[in-house]
């Protein structure tokens, strides 16, 4: 090996050692700065406690003063020295040791000591040269630089009291891909909830713009809160246009990961008018209508969004169409459950009987317009009778029991309040909530849970449009930028045969195929929803059923089932056998093959 090669090798080793030393020096310095910012307030508290103890016991005759002194000494020991002071003390200690012991050391040890000193000086020089370099690759903007400066503990301490934030102190702020994150220490009078209510004071102290999103939540340990300023997004620069290759719901603005919602979940999609519910739902509707074993049904009384999908989905846009399609879906559900093989929890989708996703777009309109809809029926004596019908009981039944039959309900509304936009029976069945911007924290709590505000699910602070929170029990309260799927793209999607219930095909092994036609009972059966649902359950059953089993199949109360059975048996539509089981009467016009 030549002299030049040896020199280059030694130079590479020296550069590697310098980088290693500089990195470790920087990490240790940052760690010490963070610990000092966290523990110095504890020293101040200990000094105040000692002053109080001295005022109570100036002579020092009680343990309270000695205990306060011990706590102060303990708090001081827990505060580490700055890196420069630690290095200075270490160098002085080494110098003293060298002065005493080096005269007794051999020449060989002197040489190696000199090499070590040269390496240390080289590493220190490298650290000084690169200490200002941004190792994360993130360079703060002018706005972020100003915010970082005002979040420094010293600046915060000087201005907190005049802004009504006395008793709080920031830690060392950090710039991340999701914005600026800073821990805030809280004294005994402050909590994370109280600090959240003082957001205007924090904004004034920092001089932050009004439109800057600010999140405050409880810290990782008691007495601390976490302040996040969303100055940037991990989704910045990503193409959010929907394509078949990019068919996720959107991009997580904190992690930059794609967010997907799998089929088979009962969804609630909520947001105020203009928040972007329709746009956010389109990638999900595509997934629900794609594939041989998936089918889509859309209930849209506004007649806007459903019209875009009528070449791929069954669309109901009038109250009577809504009731008819819900009636078909409920009958399909009950039949699937009645022939579901013993021991199998959920229906297996097939091309003949696919997974059906039922989307209600605008729930509040359905609750109003599809409730108590007049229907005219002809009685056995030729007279016409008018009775009111509602789609809500059937939708509630789908929400409660449809999952096992692979019939999933998605509820969309811009009035996310129980009783106005979300039925009381459907709200508890929701598994995944997608919430865009809402008007009030109360609406956010209805959609995302009662702990939404405490856990940082602040949907009332989301920008409009196109940003959502997705709560599925796994995700953190990170905003999601939803993908944009244009109307023209939806219209250009390939056509598919919309789902429609045909003559039932019983798939259970050895079970007969049942074909139902118009019932010609002596008297007209009752037309209320409970009676109709009980009658469907009896008709679609493979064998006579017991009355107590009807409550489980229909989801009705035992009293409602008993009343319906009495009405049907009195009218002659249903007969009861000797063992108490129920079956429908079968005249000449009813065939069972």
XYZ file of C-alpha atoms in Angstrom:
593
model
C 0.000 0.000 0.000
C 1.409 3.358 -1.042
C 1.831 6.342 1.216
C -1.089 8.131 -0.557
C -3.407 5.198 -0.002
C -2.496 5.071 3.661
C -3.151 8.786 3.994
C -6.537 8.502 2.264
C -7.508 5.570 4.474
C -6.583 7.440 7.641
C -8.435 10.511 6.371
C -11.582 8.437 5.746
C -11.348 6.933 9.224
C -10.887 10.397 10.715
C -13.891 11.780 8.797
C -16.057 8.847 9.900
C -14.991 9.301 13.511
C -15.659 13.029 13.263
C -19.169 12.475 11.876
C -19.911 9.847 14.525
C -18.672 12.171 17.277
C -20.596 15.158 15.903
C -23.835 13.175 15.659
C -23.531 11.870 19.193
C -22.595 15.311 20.480
C -25.647 16.856 18.790
C -28.044 14.167 20.064
C -26.713 14.440 23.601
C -26.932 18.227 23.499
C -30.554 18.072 22.330
C -31.395 15.524 25.005
C -29.893 17.696 27.699
C -31.705 20.802 26.422
C -35.025 18.938 26.514
C -34.385 17.652 30.041
C -33.361 21.078 31.267
C -36.491 22.691 29.808
C -38.586 19.996 31.473
C -36.889 19.907 34.897
C -35.856 23.505 35.532
C -39.450 24.485 36.393
C -39.354 21.737 39.040
C -36.356 23.465 40.622
C -38.282 26.724 40.679
C -41.208 24.995 42.360
C -38.866 23.399 44.908
C -37.377 26.810 45.729
C -40.836 28.255 46.246
C -41.689 25.339 48.526
C -38.478 25.923 50.505
C -39.260 29.623 50.862
C -42.707 28.738 52.165
C -41.217 26.201 54.585
C -38.692 28.768 55.889
C -41.515 31.248 56.452
C -43.442 28.627 58.413
C -40.426 27.335 60.360
C -37.671 29.977 60.451
C -35.765 28.127 63.188
C -35.733 24.797 61.366
C -37.134 22.792 64.241
C -39.707 20.829 62.229
C -39.158 18.303 59.435
C -40.994 20.415 56.871
C -38.011 22.698 56.255
C -35.494 19.865 56.027
C -37.763 17.959 53.657
C -38.031 21.024 51.406
C -34.249 21.391 51.366
C -33.823 17.741 50.395
C -36.383 18.123 47.599
C -34.536 21.187 46.281
C -31.192 19.353 46.249
C -32.826 16.395 44.529
C -34.433 18.643 41.886
C -31.105 20.368 41.198
C -29.324 17.021 40.761
C -31.909 15.951 38.190
C -31.202 18.980 35.992
C -28.294 18.052 33.668
C -25.570 20.516 32.757
C -25.540 21.987 29.238
C -23.300 20.041 26.891
C -20.699 22.795 26.737
C -20.468 22.945 30.543
C -20.306 19.161 30.804
C -17.493 19.075 28.217
C -15.632 21.879 30.025
C -15.809 20.069 33.383
C -14.656 16.867 31.717
C -11.700 18.612 30.058
C -10.671 20.230 33.354
C -10.876 16.886 35.142
C -8.781 15.237 32.449
C -6.278 18.080 32.535
C -5.832 17.771 36.293
C -5.502 14.006 36.015
C -2.971 14.394 33.218
C -0.949 16.931 35.171
C -0.714 14.514 38.068
C -0.284 11.198 36.276
C 1.155 11.856 32.794
C 4.745 12.433 34.006
C 4.681 8.846 35.153
C 3.325 7.520 31.836
C 5.504 5.954 29.149
C 6.287 7.590 25.797
C 3.984 5.131 23.990
C 1.020 6.229 26.098
C 1.920 9.871 25.439
C 1.716 9.260 21.690
C -1.696 7.592 21.868
C -2.971 10.352 24.144
C -1.856 12.919 21.587
C -3.725 10.991 18.855
C -6.865 10.951 21.003
C -6.613 14.709 21.596
C -6.185 15.374 17.877
C -9.254 13.223 17.098
C -11.306 15.041 19.733
C -10.258 18.456 18.375
C -11.115 17.322 14.836
C -14.541 16.069 15.924
C -15.218 19.325 17.740
C -14.313 21.313 14.641
C -16.629 19.215 12.486
C -19.470 19.645 14.964
C -19.015 23.411 14.973
C -19.114 23.385 11.170
C -22.319 21.295 10.884
C -24.196 22.155 14.094
C -26.550 24.500 12.237
C -27.273 21.957 9.507
C -30.817 20.578 9.435
C -30.504 16.795 9.812
C -34.203 16.198 9.160
C -34.153 17.813 5.743
C -36.938 20.205 6.792
C -36.251 23.888 6.381
C -38.623 26.220 8.235
C -40.491 28.828 6.292
C -40.536 32.445 7.407
C -43.815 31.824 9.257
C -42.458 28.697 10.943
C -39.240 30.455 11.960
C -41.256 33.192 13.685
C -43.450 30.632 15.449
C -40.465 28.552 16.549
C -38.846 31.653 18.018
C -41.983 32.614 19.953
C -42.430 29.057 21.230
C -39.019 29.095 22.890
C -39.369 28.767 26.699
C -37.734 32.133 27.362
C -40.041 34.081 25.034
C -43.104 32.219 26.325
C -42.155 32.881 29.941
C -41.766 36.612 29.304
C -45.163 37.032 27.606
C -47.377 34.283 29.079
C -48.611 36.260 32.084
C -49.793 39.293 30.116
C -51.665 36.975 27.735
C -53.505 35.202 30.556
C -51.327 32.078 30.364
C -49.416 32.400 33.640
C -48.580 28.963 34.983
C -47.720 27.449 31.592
C -44.301 26.948 30.043
C -43.307 25.482 26.699
C -40.666 22.865 26.086
C -38.379 22.787 23.064
C -40.498 23.050 19.848
C -39.863 20.658 16.984
C -40.543 21.039 13.275
C -42.083 17.908 11.745
C -43.688 16.985 8.441
C -47.087 17.707 10.009
C -46.106 21.117 11.395
C -44.689 22.388 14.687
C -45.096 20.232 17.796
C -44.347 21.580 21.262
C -44.920 20.267 24.773
C -46.475 22.692 27.267
C -45.994 22.272 31.022
C -49.095 23.010 33.112
C -49.160 23.965 36.774
C -51.859 22.883 39.223
C -54.525 25.280 37.921
C -54.250 24.225 34.282
C -55.475 21.201 32.357
C -55.337 20.311 28.671
C -59.052 21.131 28.358
C -58.594 24.542 29.977
C -55.604 25.271 27.742
C -57.707 24.315 24.720
C -60.303 26.896 25.725
C -57.514 29.507 25.842
C -56.623 28.964 22.178
C -57.245 32.636 21.336
C -54.709 33.702 23.977
C -52.124 31.274 22.571
C -52.742 32.530 19.051
C -52.243 36.100 20.230
C -49.025 35.249 22.075
C -47.599 33.518 19.006
C -48.921 36.065 16.521
C -50.341 33.160 14.480
C -52.758 33.763 11.645
C -56.434 33.065 12.319
C -56.698 30.337 9.658
C -53.761 28.320 11.085
C -55.084 25.055 12.521
C -54.087 24.511 16.127
C -54.537 21.259 18.065
C -54.145 20.906 21.825
C -54.390 17.552 23.561
C -53.190 15.886 26.760
C -49.493 15.094 26.857
C -47.839 11.733 27.380
C -47.562 12.361 31.118
C -49.594 14.196 33.711
C -49.140 17.953 33.968
C -48.251 18.334 30.285
C -50.152 19.172 27.118
C -49.121 18.855 23.485
C -49.535 21.837 21.176
C -49.494 21.224 17.417
C -49.529 23.973 14.781
C -50.504 22.563 11.386
C -48.209 24.748 9.309
C -47.660 21.993 6.758
C -49.092 18.671 5.660
C -47.507 15.335 4.817
C -49.915 15.222 1.878
C -48.474 18.387 0.331
C -47.232 17.713 -3.175
C -49.251 14.492 -3.578
C -51.617 14.158 -6.508
C -55.033 13.678 -4.875
C -56.862 13.056 -8.151
C -58.634 9.706 -8.063
C -57.595 7.015 -10.520
C -58.242 3.245 -10.548
C -54.656 2.811 -9.355
C -55.097 5.412 -6.581
C -58.518 4.495 -5.245
C -57.936 5.053 -1.528
C -60.111 7.428 0.471
C -57.265 9.928 0.866
C -53.836 10.717 2.341
C -53.007 11.053 6.030
C -51.678 14.599 6.477
C -49.393 13.520 9.350
C -47.891 10.235 8.158
C -48.443 10.591 4.409
C -49.945 7.081 4.221
C -52.942 6.139 2.087
C -56.141 5.728 4.099
C -58.570 3.013 3.038
C -61.932 1.881 4.395
C -62.632 -1.806 3.673
C -66.042 -3.079 2.607
C -68.151 -4.812 5.207
C -68.303 -1.885 7.633
C -71.337 0.161 8.605
C -70.361 3.761 7.894
C -71.481 7.174 9.015
C -70.343 9.985 6.698
C -71.188 13.408 8.097
C -70.307 17.012 7.386
C -71.946 20.361 6.932
C -73.170 21.580 3.561
C -70.218 22.161 1.232
C -67.769 20.120 3.324
C -67.349 17.567 0.525
C -69.324 14.492 1.595
C -70.237 13.506 -1.947
C -66.665 13.850 -3.207
C -65.299 11.951 -0.210
C -67.766 9.118 -0.711
C -67.150 8.563 -4.436
C -63.989 6.416 -4.070
C -65.879 4.306 -1.535
C -68.896 3.980 -3.825
C -66.607 2.817 -6.622
C -65.208 0.052 -4.398
C -68.742 -0.957 -3.373
C -69.876 -1.228 -7.011
C -66.765 -2.944 -8.393
C -66.381 -6.711 -8.687
C -68.676 -9.612 -9.432
C -69.618 -10.127 -5.770
C -70.406 -6.493 -4.902
C -73.591 -4.518 -5.557
C -74.508 -0.925 -4.755
C -77.893 0.533 -3.808
C -78.201 4.322 -3.423
C -81.112 6.071 -1.728
C -80.921 9.706 -2.815
C -84.011 11.862 -2.477
C -82.001 14.923 -3.538
C -81.649 13.288 -6.985
C -78.159 14.675 -7.604
C -75.441 12.201 -6.600
C -77.504 9.075 -7.266
C -78.049 10.133 -10.874
C -74.273 9.885 -11.480
C -74.270 6.218 -10.459
C -77.504 4.955 -12.021
C -75.536 2.988 -14.641
C -73.737 1.023 -11.913
C -76.171 0.993 -8.988
C -79.813 0.599 -8.044
C -81.002 4.148 -7.318
C -84.166 5.117 -5.420
C -85.041 8.817 -5.697
C -88.704 9.024 -4.613
C -90.310 8.080 -1.277
C -92.234 5.196 -2.864
C -89.073 3.880 -4.570
C -87.227 4.110 -1.251
C -89.871 2.048 0.548
C -89.961 -0.512 -2.265
C -86.187 -1.008 -2.365
C -85.935 -1.174 1.440
C -88.726 -3.748 1.369
C -86.736 -5.823 -1.134
C -83.532 -5.492 0.881
C -85.223 -6.522 4.110
C -86.808 -9.548 2.441
C -83.437 -10.492 0.958
C -81.780 -10.123 4.358
C -84.333 -12.290 6.150
C -84.091 -14.980 3.508
C -80.302 -15.060 3.643
C -80.394 -15.359 7.417
C -82.983 -18.135 7.249
C -80.852 -20.285 4.927
C -77.467 -19.388 6.425
C -75.746 -22.716 7.194
C -75.552 -23.645 10.829
C -72.262 -22.565 12.384
C -71.550 -19.910 9.731
C -71.488 -16.344 11.061
C -71.783 -14.346 7.840
C -73.110 -14.827 4.353
C -70.604 -15.703 1.630
C -71.110 -13.279 -1.315
C -71.612 -14.860 -4.740
C -72.334 -13.329 -8.167
C -75.997 -14.328 -7.758
C -76.241 -12.982 -4.221
C -73.485 -10.388 -3.793
C -72.508 -8.158 -0.921
C -74.933 -5.237 -1.010
C -73.879 -1.778 0.138
C -76.866 0.451 0.867
C -75.983 4.171 0.801
C -78.437 6.704 2.227
C -77.598 10.164 0.897
C -79.080 12.574 2.805
C -80.296 10.802 5.927
C -82.304 13.741 7.269
C -84.307 13.911 4.043
C -85.069 10.190 4.179
C -86.200 10.470 7.801
C -88.652 13.195 6.780
C -89.838 12.294 3.279
C -89.806 8.490 3.493
C -91.764 8.349 6.741
C -95.560 7.882 6.743
C -95.870 7.636 2.962
C -99.476 6.868 1.892
C -99.992 3.624 -0.032
C -103.232 2.558 -1.666
C -104.147 -1.130 -1.451
C -107.119 -3.046 -2.773
C -109.040 -5.199 -0.318
C -110.685 -8.536 -1.084
C -114.087 -6.871 -1.638
C -112.657 -4.556 -4.315
C -112.457 -1.433 -2.171
C -109.397 0.808 -2.005
C -107.746 1.412 1.332
C -104.989 3.932 2.150
C -102.355 3.131 4.764
C -99.105 4.863 5.707
C -95.783 3.097 5.332
C -92.261 4.088 6.401
C -88.796 3.119 5.242
C -87.168 3.753 8.630
C -88.068 0.448 10.345
C -86.598 -1.480 7.439
C -83.403 0.624 7.423
C -83.067 0.167 11.169
C -83.449 -3.580 10.719
C -80.727 -3.541 8.036
C -78.429 -1.647 10.390
C -78.999 -4.124 13.225
C -79.018 -7.410 11.333
C -77.639 -6.775 7.856
C -73.989 -7.401 8.608
C -74.433 -11.163 8.951
C -76.287 -11.179 5.616
C -73.561 -9.067 3.914
C -75.919 -6.101 3.530
C -74.110 -3.013 4.858
C -75.701 0.357 5.562
C -73.836 3.621 4.936
C -75.561 6.679 6.357
C -74.673 10.153 5.037
C -76.018 13.382 6.500
C -75.276 17.071 6.899
C -77.310 17.185 10.125
C -75.257 14.953 12.408
C -77.550 15.067 15.426
C -79.446 12.133 16.881
C -83.121 12.299 15.903
C -82.653 14.969 13.213
C -80.131 13.467 10.812
C -79.310 10.092 12.396
C -82.003 7.687 13.689
C -81.610 6.578 17.293
C -81.660 2.905 16.313
C -78.985 3.301 13.615
C -76.440 5.481 15.461
C -75.284 2.716 17.890
C -74.697 0.288 15.008
C -72.092 2.463 13.246
C -68.629 0.882 13.083
C -66.626 3.540 11.203
C -67.240 7.290 11.267
C -65.969 9.644 8.554
C -66.465 13.237 9.632
C -65.741 16.263 7.486
C -66.106 19.812 8.791
C -69.114 20.288 11.101
C -70.494 23.423 12.680
C -70.247 22.738 16.411
C -68.285 20.545 18.846
C -71.601 18.906 19.812
C -72.035 17.606 16.258
C -68.447 16.313 16.290
C -69.191 14.400 19.511
C -72.272 12.775 17.960
C -70.274 11.515 14.973
C -66.900 10.745 16.560
C -67.853 9.889 20.138
C -68.384 11.670 23.426
C -64.615 11.739 24.036
C -63.951 13.396 20.664
C -62.937 16.787 22.033
C -60.787 15.358 24.823
C -58.954 13.018 22.408
C -58.342 15.662 19.722
C -61.098 14.684 17.251
C -62.010 18.328 16.605
C -64.043 18.089 13.410
C -65.450 21.588 13.978
C -61.939 22.952 13.291
C -61.408 21.198 9.941
C -60.989 23.339 6.821
C -63.597 23.237 4.060
C -63.672 21.310 1.788
C -61.903 17.990 1.350
C -60.439 17.234 4.801
C -61.894 14.526 7.038
C -61.324 12.621 10.266
C -61.721 8.832 10.131
C -62.405 7.051 13.414
C -62.364 3.273 13.173
C -60.862 2.340 16.541
C -57.339 2.131 15.119
C -56.477 5.540 13.677
C -55.240 8.594 15.524
C -57.044 11.942 15.096
C -54.933 12.845 12.072
C -56.722 14.782 9.306
C -57.097 13.027 5.969
C -57.067 14.867 2.647
C -59.661 13.054 0.562
C -59.122 12.217 -3.069
C -61.027 14.121 -5.736
C -63.161 12.068 -8.103
C -64.750 14.216 -10.781
C -68.363 13.747 -11.893
C -67.220 13.078 -15.443
C -65.022 10.236 -14.176
C -68.016 8.661 -12.414
C -70.201 8.938 -15.524
C -67.455 7.373 -17.664
C -67.168 4.264 -15.453
C -68.223 1.008 -17.141
C -71.890 0.054 -16.861
C -73.000 -2.699 -14.498
C -76.323 -4.430 -14.056
C -77.979 -2.862 -10.979
C -79.028 -5.203 -8.201
C -82.656 -6.263 -8.039
C -84.243 -8.997 -6.018
C -85.553 -11.823 -8.211
C -87.303 -15.052 -7.331
C -85.419 -16.442 -4.304
C -83.001 -19.243 -4.945
C -82.538 -21.377 -1.864
C -78.924 -22.450 -1.698
C -79.102 -24.691 1.312
C -78.364 -28.287 0.447
C -81.520 -30.252 -0.095
C -83.812 -27.265 0.594
C -86.708 -26.641 -1.814
C -86.982 -23.539 -3.957
C -89.830 -21.301 -2.810
C -91.676 -19.058 -5.260
C -94.044 -16.523 -3.727
C -96.886 -14.861 -5.600
C -99.781 -12.627 -4.630
C -101.602 -13.821 -1.531
C -105.379 -14.255 -1.889
C -106.419 -14.455 1.730
C -110.116 -14.069 2.625
C -109.367 -10.741 4.212
C -106.751 -8.148 3.507
C -103.729 -8.477 5.814
C -102.794 -5.542 7.996
C -100.460 -3.066 6.318
C -98.511 -1.738 9.273
C -94.746 -2.340 9.132
C -94.496 -4.735 12.081
C -97.163 -7.025 10.642
C -95.602 -6.899 7.184
C -92.166 -7.796 8.570
C -93.535 -10.722 10.563
C -95.384 -11.967 7.484
C -92.179 -11.769 5.405
C -90.259 -13.728 8.008
C -92.883 -16.493 8.008
C -93.087 -16.587 4.210
C -89.318 -16.774 3.644
C -88.710 -19.448 6.280
C -87.908 -22.954 5.015
C -90.259 -24.545 7.548
C -92.954 -23.446 10.010
C -91.455 -21.154 12.650
C -92.126 -20.632 16.319
C -93.454 -17.313 17.491
C -90.571 -16.717 19.885
C -88.076 -17.099 17.014
C -89.774 -14.317 15.054
C -88.599 -11.705 17.556
C -84.978 -12.671 16.822
C -85.414 -12.809 13.041
C -87.332 -9.529 12.669
C -85.657 -7.540 15.435
C -89.048 -6.570 16.866
C -90.120 -6.731 20.484
C -92.045 -9.767 21.713
C -95.144 -7.624 22.228
C -95.046 -6.321 18.647
C -94.570 -9.857 17.292
C -97.479 -11.164 19.381
C -99.775 -8.387 18.150
C -98.749 -8.958 14.517
C -99.253 -12.736 14.771
C -102.701 -12.207 16.274
C -103.636 -9.870 13.402
C -102.388 -12.325 10.765
C -104.043 -15.394 12.283
C -107.328 -13.536 12.767
C -107.300 -12.435 9.122
C -106.539 -15.956 7.928
C -103.196 -15.078 6.360
C -101.248 -17.219 8.840
C -102.306 -20.461 10.528
C -100.952 -22.073 13.663
C -100.285 -25.815 13.704
C -100.913 -28.146 16.638
C -97.346 -27.756 17.926
C -97.708 -23.945 17.870
C -95.613 -23.282 14.780
C -96.723 -20.685 12.240
C -97.030 -20.946 8.470
C -98.803 -18.993 5.741
C -101.973 -20.240 4.118
C -101.383 -21.629 0.647
C -104.183 -21.301 -1.828
C -104.276 -22.047 -5.481
C -102.224 -18.939 -6.316
C -99.323 -19.823 -3.974
C -96.855 -22.381 -5.192
C -94.032 -24.076 -3.451
C -91.763 -26.230 -5.509
